[in-house]
Amino acid sequence: MAKSNKPIIWGTFAAGGEVVSLITPVIIVLILFAAIGRPPSALGYEQLHAFAAWWFGKLVIFGIVFLSLWSQAHRLRITCFDFGLRADGLVATVFYVLAGAASLWLILILSSI
Amino acid sequence: MSRNPYVREVSPTTWFFRMPRYMRYMAREVTSIFIGIFTVIMLVGLARLSEGQVEYENFLAALRSPVSLVFLLLALAFALYNSFTWFNVAPKAMPIQVGEELMPDMVVAGSHYVLWVILSVFVLFWAGVF
């Protein structure tokens, strides 16, 4: 059977698309509250740190950020193609390497909280 | 093979200006740029959180710059557009068959909208916005 990375990439694209559509707008709203100087209590240092230190909180944060990274990396690759950047192999490599590096960074950050 | 094959001229960079539906497609594509940048902002925020209270408070303070505020408002608009378009194609992407019939588009898209509202209200409540 031919091996292909498509199911993995597509899996994160589909799952990520769903998660991003459901949760990203409300997270942006929370950050916007902080940006106008009224951070909601969950964005306070103590609360957010406690949430990220809890195993379930880590899991939620990891799920959201990991899926966002990979689904948007895949979408940015397609967007580059649509805007006329036809070096798809190079573009794909750059975005997937960036997503991989960011995922590693995410794991390091979460394991240090 | 004909000697003069018909070559349709399509510009790789400006093709989407030809039809409104192409423009809407590209508007959806552009949302990935904003959501991608926002994901990096989340990641940086988490990194500052892991470094300590002072670093994290500085991150929150940096969010208050005008550039950040404009970016976040644009990102919210694009993220909402992304959500609406994603839920609207859900019946096409995930057709659910019940017996002989496909579930009506309204039900599949509608249940996504209901879930979206419940989840958003829950997060706002959990975060202490109200």
XYZ file of C-alpha atoms in Angstrom:
243
model
C 0.000 0.000 0.000
C 1.257 3.427 -0.879
C 2.269 5.474 2.107
C 1.023 9.009 2.345
C 1.088 11.739 4.954
C -2.292 12.964 3.778
C -4.488 11.278 6.427
C -2.403 12.823 9.243
C -2.359 16.290 7.731
C -6.036 16.052 6.793
C -6.985 14.739 10.222
C -5.507 17.778 11.938
C -7.044 20.023 9.274
C -10.552 18.644 9.853
C -10.351 18.361 13.640
C -8.532 21.690 13.815
C -11.081 23.376 11.565
C -13.863 22.249 13.856
C -12.065 23.253 17.077
C -10.914 26.604 15.654
C -14.434 27.414 14.416
C -16.008 26.548 17.758
C -13.528 28.056 20.210
C -11.248 30.677 18.587
C -13.780 33.555 18.390
C -14.553 33.376 22.113
C -10.840 33.189 23.020
C -10.228 36.314 20.911
C -13.067 38.004 22.833
C -11.368 37.102 26.145
C -8.030 38.502 24.912
C -9.850 41.614 23.643
C -11.141 42.241 27.156
C -7.521 42.142 28.335
C -6.549 44.464 25.466
C -8.996 47.131 26.657
C -7.568 46.841 30.162
C -10.294 44.655 31.707
C -8.829 41.133 31.685
C -11.448 38.569 32.760
C -10.547 36.779 36.001
C -9.518 33.580 34.144
C -6.734 35.523 32.404
C -5.251 36.639 35.718
C -1.811 35.179 36.437
C -2.861 33.083 39.441
C -5.974 31.591 37.804
C -4.473 30.900 34.373
C -1.325 29.440 35.923
C -3.420 27.174 38.154
C -5.489 26.098 35.136
C -2.379 25.337 33.063
C -0.857 23.437 35.986
C -3.896 21.123 36.210
C -3.593 18.035 33.963
C -7.003 18.607 32.410
C -6.234 22.288 31.781
C -2.961 21.279 30.107
C -4.883 18.847 27.912
C -7.424 21.506 26.875
C -4.710 24.079 26.122
C -2.621 21.521 24.246
C -5.598 20.344 22.189
C -6.654 23.848 21.169
C -3.189 25.234 20.367
C -1.849 22.051 18.717
C -4.867 21.676 16.423
C -4.878 25.412 15.637
C -1.201 25.264 14.673
C -1.512 22.305 12.294
C -4.824 23.234 10.711
C -3.700 26.811 10.087
C -0.299 25.638 8.767
C -2.153 23.489 6.245
C -4.537 26.299 5.338
C -1.681 28.829 4.978
C 0.007 26.422 2.550
C -3.149 26.327 0.399
C -3.566 30.121 0.739
C -0.034 30.665 -0.606
C -0.874 28.490 -3.610
C -4.099 30.412 -4.228
C -2.225 33.718 -4.177
C 0.098 32.450 -6.897
C 3.038 31.040 -4.921
C 3.348 27.754 -6.776
C 6.452 26.325 -5.050
C 4.160 24.044 -3.056
C 6.823 21.588 -1.881
C 8.903 24.369 -0.360
C 5.885 26.179 1.129
C 4.552 22.949 2.641
C 7.941 22.147 4.154
C 8.270 25.632 5.687
C 4.789 25.643 7.265
C 4.872 22.068 8.534
C 8.368 22.544 10.009
C 7.150 25.743 11.709
C 4.076 23.926 13.042
C 6.288 21.074 14.284
C 8.706 23.461 16.005
C 5.823 25.383 17.579
C 4.282 22.112 18.797
C 7.567 21.164 20.460
C 7.752 24.608 22.062
C 4.164 24.183 23.289
C 5.058 20.850 24.935
C 8.114 22.428 26.590
C 6.055 25.387 27.867
C 3.256 23.215 29.265
C 5.666 20.783 30.909
C 7.387 23.688 32.697
C 4.159 25.038 34.222
C -3.327 16.064 -30.347
C -4.307 19.244 -32.044
C -1.464 21.383 -33.228
C -2.708 24.440 -31.432
C -4.054 23.269 -28.091
C -6.346 25.767 -26.465
C -4.559 27.401 -23.572
C -6.834 29.284 -21.245
C -5.048 32.237 -19.756
C -5.515 32.260 -15.985
C -3.381 34.568 -13.919
C -2.086 32.738 -10.851
C -2.135 35.922 -8.777
C -5.289 37.786 -9.808
C -7.678 34.988 -10.853
C -10.022 35.489 -7.897
C -10.998 39.036 -8.899
C -13.072 37.640 -11.762
C -16.086 36.438 -9.783
C -17.667 37.328 -6.437
C -17.742 33.679 -5.399
C -13.956 33.466 -5.939
C -13.587 36.589 -3.804
C -15.619 35.001 -1.010
C -13.450 31.892 -1.260
C -10.308 34.023 -0.933
C -11.775 35.995 1.973
C -12.150 32.662 3.751
C -8.581 31.693 2.818
C -7.266 34.960 4.299
C -8.832 34.098 7.671
C -6.047 31.507 8.091
C -3.446 34.316 8.180
C -5.203 36.055 11.076
C -5.983 32.866 12.987
C -2.405 31.675 12.397
C -0.952 34.890 13.859
C -3.418 34.724 16.755
C -2.291 31.158 17.501
C 1.294 32.430 17.767
C 0.097 35.187 20.153
C -1.545 32.503 22.342
C 1.695 30.527 22.282
C 3.749 33.577 23.306
C 1.254 34.306 26.096
C 1.633 30.754 27.405
C 5.428 31.088 27.261
C 5.255 34.308 29.319
C 2.888 32.566 31.738
C 5.448 29.819 32.267
C 8.227 32.378 32.894
C 6.545 34.101 35.810
C 4.106 36.748 36.957
C 6.102 39.816 35.865
C 6.636 38.450 32.336
C 2.974 37.527 32.048
C 1.783 40.949 33.286
C 4.080 42.539 30.692
C 2.445 40.381 28.016
C -1.011 41.559 29.119
C 0.227 45.169 29.073
C 1.640 44.716 25.546
C -1.815 43.583 24.381
C -3.077 47.093 25.119
C -1.101 48.767 22.303
C -3.219 50.240 19.463
C -1.648 47.860 16.913
C -2.611 44.882 19.040
C -6.138 46.185 19.552
C -6.676 46.727 15.800
C -5.225 43.313 15.026
C -7.459 41.588 17.594
C -10.593 43.297 16.251
C -9.685 42.239 12.692
C -8.849 38.732 13.914
C -12.249 38.509 15.623
C -14.042 39.564 12.430
C -12.089 37.044 10.331
C -12.514 34.283 12.929
C -16.282 34.838 12.943
C -16.345 34.714 9.142
C -14.323 31.484 9.303
C -16.758 29.965 11.812
C -19.888 30.893 9.839
C -18.491 29.561 6.559
C -17.199 26.385 8.244
C -20.558 25.603 9.854
C -22.417 26.364 6.626
C -20.392 23.808 4.650
C -20.601 21.220 7.443
C -23.674 19.535 5.849
C -21.652 19.096 2.637
C -18.456 17.977 4.387
C -20.169 15.631 6.865
C -23.403 14.420 5.285
C -25.247 12.209 7.769
C -27.518 9.561 6.322
C -30.560 8.444 8.276
C -32.276 5.512 6.591
C -32.775 6.453 2.950
C -32.573 10.191 3.481
C -29.761 12.597 4.215
C -30.232 14.692 7.292
C -31.459 18.166 6.248
C -28.719 20.802 5.923
C -30.528 22.953 8.461
C -30.195 20.270 11.135
C -26.471 19.622 10.609
C -25.523 23.314 10.356
C -28.021 24.288 13.049
C -26.640 21.824 15.596
C -23.172 23.285 14.996
C -24.502 26.782 15.681
C -26.228 25.622 18.865
C -23.052 23.911 20.085
C -21.029 27.022 19.196
C -23.307 29.340 21.205
C -23.418 27.000 24.230
C -19.630 26.586 24.233
C -18.976 30.335 23.826
C -21.385 31.286 26.627
C -19.852 28.597 28.845
C -16.306 29.896 28.233
C -17.368 33.523 28.889
C -19.075 32.413 32.108
C -16.111 30.244 33.186
C -13.688 33.097 32.476
C -15.684 35.423 34.694
C -16.818 37.880 32.021
C -20.285 37.809 33.552
